[in-house]
CSV table of C-alpha atoms in Angstrom, one decimal:
chain,number,residue,atom,x,y,z
C,1,MET,CA,38.7,16.8,-38.5
C,2,SER,CA,34.7,18.4,-38.7
C,3,SER,CA,33.3,19.7,-35.4
C,4,ARG,CA,31.2,16.6,-35.5
C,5,THR,CA,33.8,14.2,-35.3
C,6,ARG,CA,36.0,16.1,-32.8
C,7,SER,CA,35.4,15.6,-28.8
C,8,ARG,CA,34.5,18.1,-26.5
C,9,ARG,CA,37.0,18.8,-24.1
C,10,ARG,CA,36.6,17.8,-20.7
C,11,THR,CA,36.2,21.3,-18.9
C,12,GLN,CA,33.4,22.3,-21.3
C,13,LYS,CA,30.1,23.6,-19.8
C,14,VAL,CA,27.2,21.1,-19.7
C,15,PRO,CA,23.3,23.0,-18.8
C,16,ALA,CA,22.4,21.9,-16.0
C,17,GLY,CA,20.1,18.7,-16.7
C,18,THR,CA,22.1,17.1,-19.6
C,19,THR,CA,23.4,13.5,-19.1
C,20,THR,CA,26.6,13.5,-21.2
C,21,VAL,CA,27.9,9.8,-21.7
C,22,ARG,CA,31.8,9.7,-22.3
C,23,ILE,CA,32.1,7.1,-24.9
C,24,PRO,CA,35.6,5.8,-25.4
C,25,ARG,CA,37.5,5.7,-29.6
C,26,GLN,CA,36.6,3.5,-31.1
C,27,ARG,CA,39.8,1.6,-32.6
C,28,GLY,CA,40.1,-0.6,-35.9
C,29,ARG,CA,37.9,-0.9,-38.1
C,30,ARG,CA,36.9,2.9,-39.9
C,31,SER,CA,33.5,1.1,-41.1
C,32,ALA,CA,32.5,0.4,-37.6
C,33,GLN,CA,28.7,1.5,-36.6
C,34,PRO,CA,28.9,4.3,-33.9
C,35,PHE,CA,27.4,3.1,-30.3
C,36,VAL,CA,23.7,5.4,-29.8
C,37,VAL,CA,22.8,6.2,-26.3
C,38,ILE,CA,19.9,6.9,-25.5
C,39,VAL,CA,19.3,8.4,-21.6
C,40,PRO,CA,16.1,10.3,-20.8
C,41,GLU,CA,16.7,13.3,-19.0
C,42,ARG,CA,14.2,13.2,-16.5
C,43,ARG,CA,11.0,11.1,-15.7
C,44,SER,CA,7.7,12.0,-17.3
C,45,LEU,CA,5.2,13.6,-14.8
C,46,ALA,CA,3.2,10.2,-15.1
C,47,GLY,CA,6.9,9.0,-13.3
C,48,GLU,CA,7.8,11.3,-11.2
C,49,MET,CA,3.8,11.6,-9.4
C,50,ALA,CA,3.4,7.7,-9.0
C,51,ALA,CA,7.3,8.4,-6.7
C,52,GLY,CA,5.9,11.0,-5.1
C,53,LEU,CA,2.5,9.1,-3.5
C,54,ALA,CA,4.5,5.8,-3.2
C,55,LEU,CA,6.3,8.3,-1.2
C,56,MET,CA,4.1,9.6,1.0
C,57,ALA,CA,2.3,6.5,1.5
C,58,TRP,CA,5.0,4.4,2.6
C,59,ASP,CA,5.9,8.2,5.0
C,60,HIS,CA,2.3,7.4,6.5
C,61,ARG,CA,2.1,3.9,6.8
C,62,ARG,CA,1.5,3.6,10.2
C,63,GLN,CA,-2.1,5.0,9.4
C,64,LEU,CA,-3.1,3.2,5.8
C,65,ALA,CA,-2.7,0.4,7.6
C,66,PRO,CA,-6.5,-0.6,7.5
C,67,LEU,CA,-7.1,0.7,4.2
C,68,ALA,CA,-3.9,-1.3,2.9
C,69,LEU,CA,-5.6,-4.3,4.6
C,70,ALA,CA,-8.9,-3.7,3.3
C,71,VAL,CA,-7.6,-2.9,-0.1
C,72,ALA,CA,-5.2,-7.1,0.3
C,73,ALA,CA,-8.5,-8.1,0.8
C,74,LEU,CA,-10.3,-7.5,-2.3
C,75,PRO,CA,-8.5,-9.5,-4.3
C,76,LEU,CA,-7.4,-12.4,-2.6
C,77,THR,CA,-11.3,-13.1,-1.4
C,78,GLY,CA,-11.8,-12.9,-4.7
C,79,LEU,CA,-9.1,-15.3,-5.8
C,80,LEU,CA,-10.3,-17.7,-3.3
C,81,HIS,CA,-13.6,-17.6,-4.6
C,82,TRP,CA,-12.3,-18.6,-7.7
C,83,TRP,CA,-10.0,-21.1,-7.2
C,84,ALA,CA,-12.1,-22.6,-4.0
C,85,TRP,CA,-15.8,-20.7,-3.8
C,86,TRP,CA,-16.9,-24.0,-0.7
C,87,SER,CA,-14.5,-22.2,1.5
C,88,GLY,CA,-16.6,-19.8,2.4
C,89,LEU,CA,-18.6,-22.6,3.9
C,90,ILE,CA,-15.3,-23.0,6.2
C,91,LEU,CA,-14.5,-18.9,7.4
C,92,ALA,CA,-18.3,-18.5,8.6
C,93,PRO,CA,-17.9,-19.9,11.7
C,94,PHE,CA,-15.5,-17.8,12.1
C,95,ALA,CA,-17.8,-15.4,11.9
C,96,ALA,CA,-19.7,-16.2,15.2
C,97,ALA,CA,-15.6,-15.9,17.2
C,98,PRO,CA,-16.0,-12.8,18.1
C,99,LEU,CA,-19.5,-12.6,19.2
C,100,GLY,CA,-17.7,-15.7,22.1
C,101,TRP,CA,-15.3,-13.2,22.6
C,102,LEU,CA,-17.3,-10.9,24.1
C,103,ALA,CA,-19.1,-13.2,26.2
C,104,PHE,CA,-16.3,-15.1,27.9
C,105,ALA,CA,-15.0,-11.3,28.4
C,106,LEU,CA,-18.6,-10.7,29.8
C,107,LEU,CA,-18.2,-13.1,32.1
C,108,ARG,CA,-14.8,-13.0,32.9
C,109,ARG,CA,-14.1,-10.0,33.2
C,110,PRO,CA,-16.4,-8.1,34.4
C,111,ALA,CA,-15.0,-3.5,33.5
C,112,GLY,CA,-17.1,-0.6,33.6
C,113,ARG,CA,-19.1,1.3,30.8
C,114,SER,CA,-16.7,3.0,28.9
C,115,VAL,CA,-14.1,-0.2,28.3
C,116,LEU,CA,-17.7,-2.2,27.4
C,117,LEU,CA,-18.8,0.1,24.7
C,118,TRP,CA,-14.8,-0.2,23.2
C,119,ARG,CA,-15.9,-4.3,23.8
C,120,LEU,CA,-18.9,-4.1,21.9
C,121,GLY,CA,-17.1,-1.6,19.1
C,122,LEU,CA,-14.1,-4.2,18.6
C,123,THR,CA,-17.1,-6.7,18.4
C,124,LEU,CA,-19.2,-5.2,15.5
C,125,GLY,CA,-16.1,-4.1,13.8
C,126,ALA,CA,-14.5,-7.8,13.8
C,127,THR,CA,-18.0,-9.7,13.4
C,128,SER,CA,-18.9,-7.4,9.9
C,129,VAL,CA,-14.8,-7.6,9.0
C,130,LEU,CA,-15.4,-11.0,9.0
C,131,THR,CA,-18.6,-11.6,7.6
C,132,TRP,CA,-17.8,-10.4,4.9
C,133,LEU,CA,-14.6,-12.4,4.5
C,134,ALA,CA,-16.7,-15.6,4.5
C,135,MET,CA,-19.1,-14.3,2.1
C,136,ALA,CA,-16.5,-12.6,-0.2
C,137,ALA,CA,-14.8,-16.3,0.3
C,138,ALA,CA,-18.2,-18.3,-1.0
C,139,PHE,CA,-20.4,-15.2,-3.5
C,140,GLY,CA,-17.6,-13.6,-4.6
C,141,PRO,CA,-16.6,-9.8,-3.4
C,142,LEU,CA,-18.2,-8.2,-6.8
C,143,ALA,CA,-21.2,-9.8,-6.0
C,144,GLY,CA,-24.6,-8.1,-4.9
C,145,PRO,CA,-23.7,-5.3,-1.9
C,146,LEU,CA,-20.9,-6.9,-1.4
C,147,LEU,CA,-18.5,-4.5,-2.5
C,148,ALA,CA,-20.3,-1.3,-1.0
C,149,LEU,CA,-20.4,-3.5,2.4
C,150,TRP,CA,-16.6,-3.8,1.9
C,151,LEU,CA,-16.4,0.1,1.1
C,152,ILE,CA,-18.1,1.1,4.6
C,153,THR,CA,-16.5,-1.1,6.3
C,154,THR,CA,-12.8,0.1,5.1
C,155,ILE,CA,-14.5,3.8,5.2
C,156,ALA,CA,-15.0,2.8,9.1
C,157,ALA,CA,-12.2,1.7,9.6
C,158,GLN,CA,-9.8,3.7,9.1
C,159,VAL,CA,-11.2,6.3,10.0
C,160,ALA,CA,-11.5,4.9,13.6
C,161,TRP,CA,-8.6,4.0,12.7
C,162,LEU,CA,-6.7,7.3,12.4
C,163,VAL,CA,-9.2,8.7,15.3
C,164,ILE,CA,-8.1,6.7,17.8
C,165,ARG,CA,-4.0,6.6,17.0
C,166,ARG,CA,-4.3,10.4,17.1
C,167,THR,CA,-6.0,11.2,21.5
C,168,ASP,CA,-3.2,8.0,21.9
C,169,ASP,CA,-0.9,10.0,20.8
C,170,ARG,CA,-2.4,13.3,22.4
C,171,ARG,CA,-2.4,11.1,25.6
C,172,ILE,CA,0.9,10.3,25.5
C,173,HIS,CA,2.6,14.3,24.4
C,174,THR,CA,0.8,15.6,28.1
C,175,GLU,CA,1.5,12.5,29.8
C,176,ALA,CA,5.8,13.5,29.1
């Protein structure tokens, strides 16, 4: 029996990182074809980087909420434009809804300066997002300056989200 056909002893040391697969001895015909098992030892560098980025995104998923919504909205509006371009006409009146909310809030619940600034900021952000949504559904998300407007709105929303969450976290830690 040669060393190639003889199986290794079970106590034999295997180098680190090596995957061993034990195939039982085949019984029956001697002319049977051998099994070939290919087992990758490590993931590729691209696979490692993708896994690392996915893990990082999962760990920081709350901080990345506006970015995830914006990235999801881009292909969805493209699909909506392709499927029914006239849906932009239906979505256009919704762009005025934040202004109606602001008027209602100012009349029903008057507030101080800081609350007024918050309401104005929220109204401006929601109006710009809904306007972009209606225009992207009507003309396509890549038409004209809509992609640049999407990028600016996404960056602004993400920065505002991070700043607001950071000040809220500081306020919670100082109260405790």
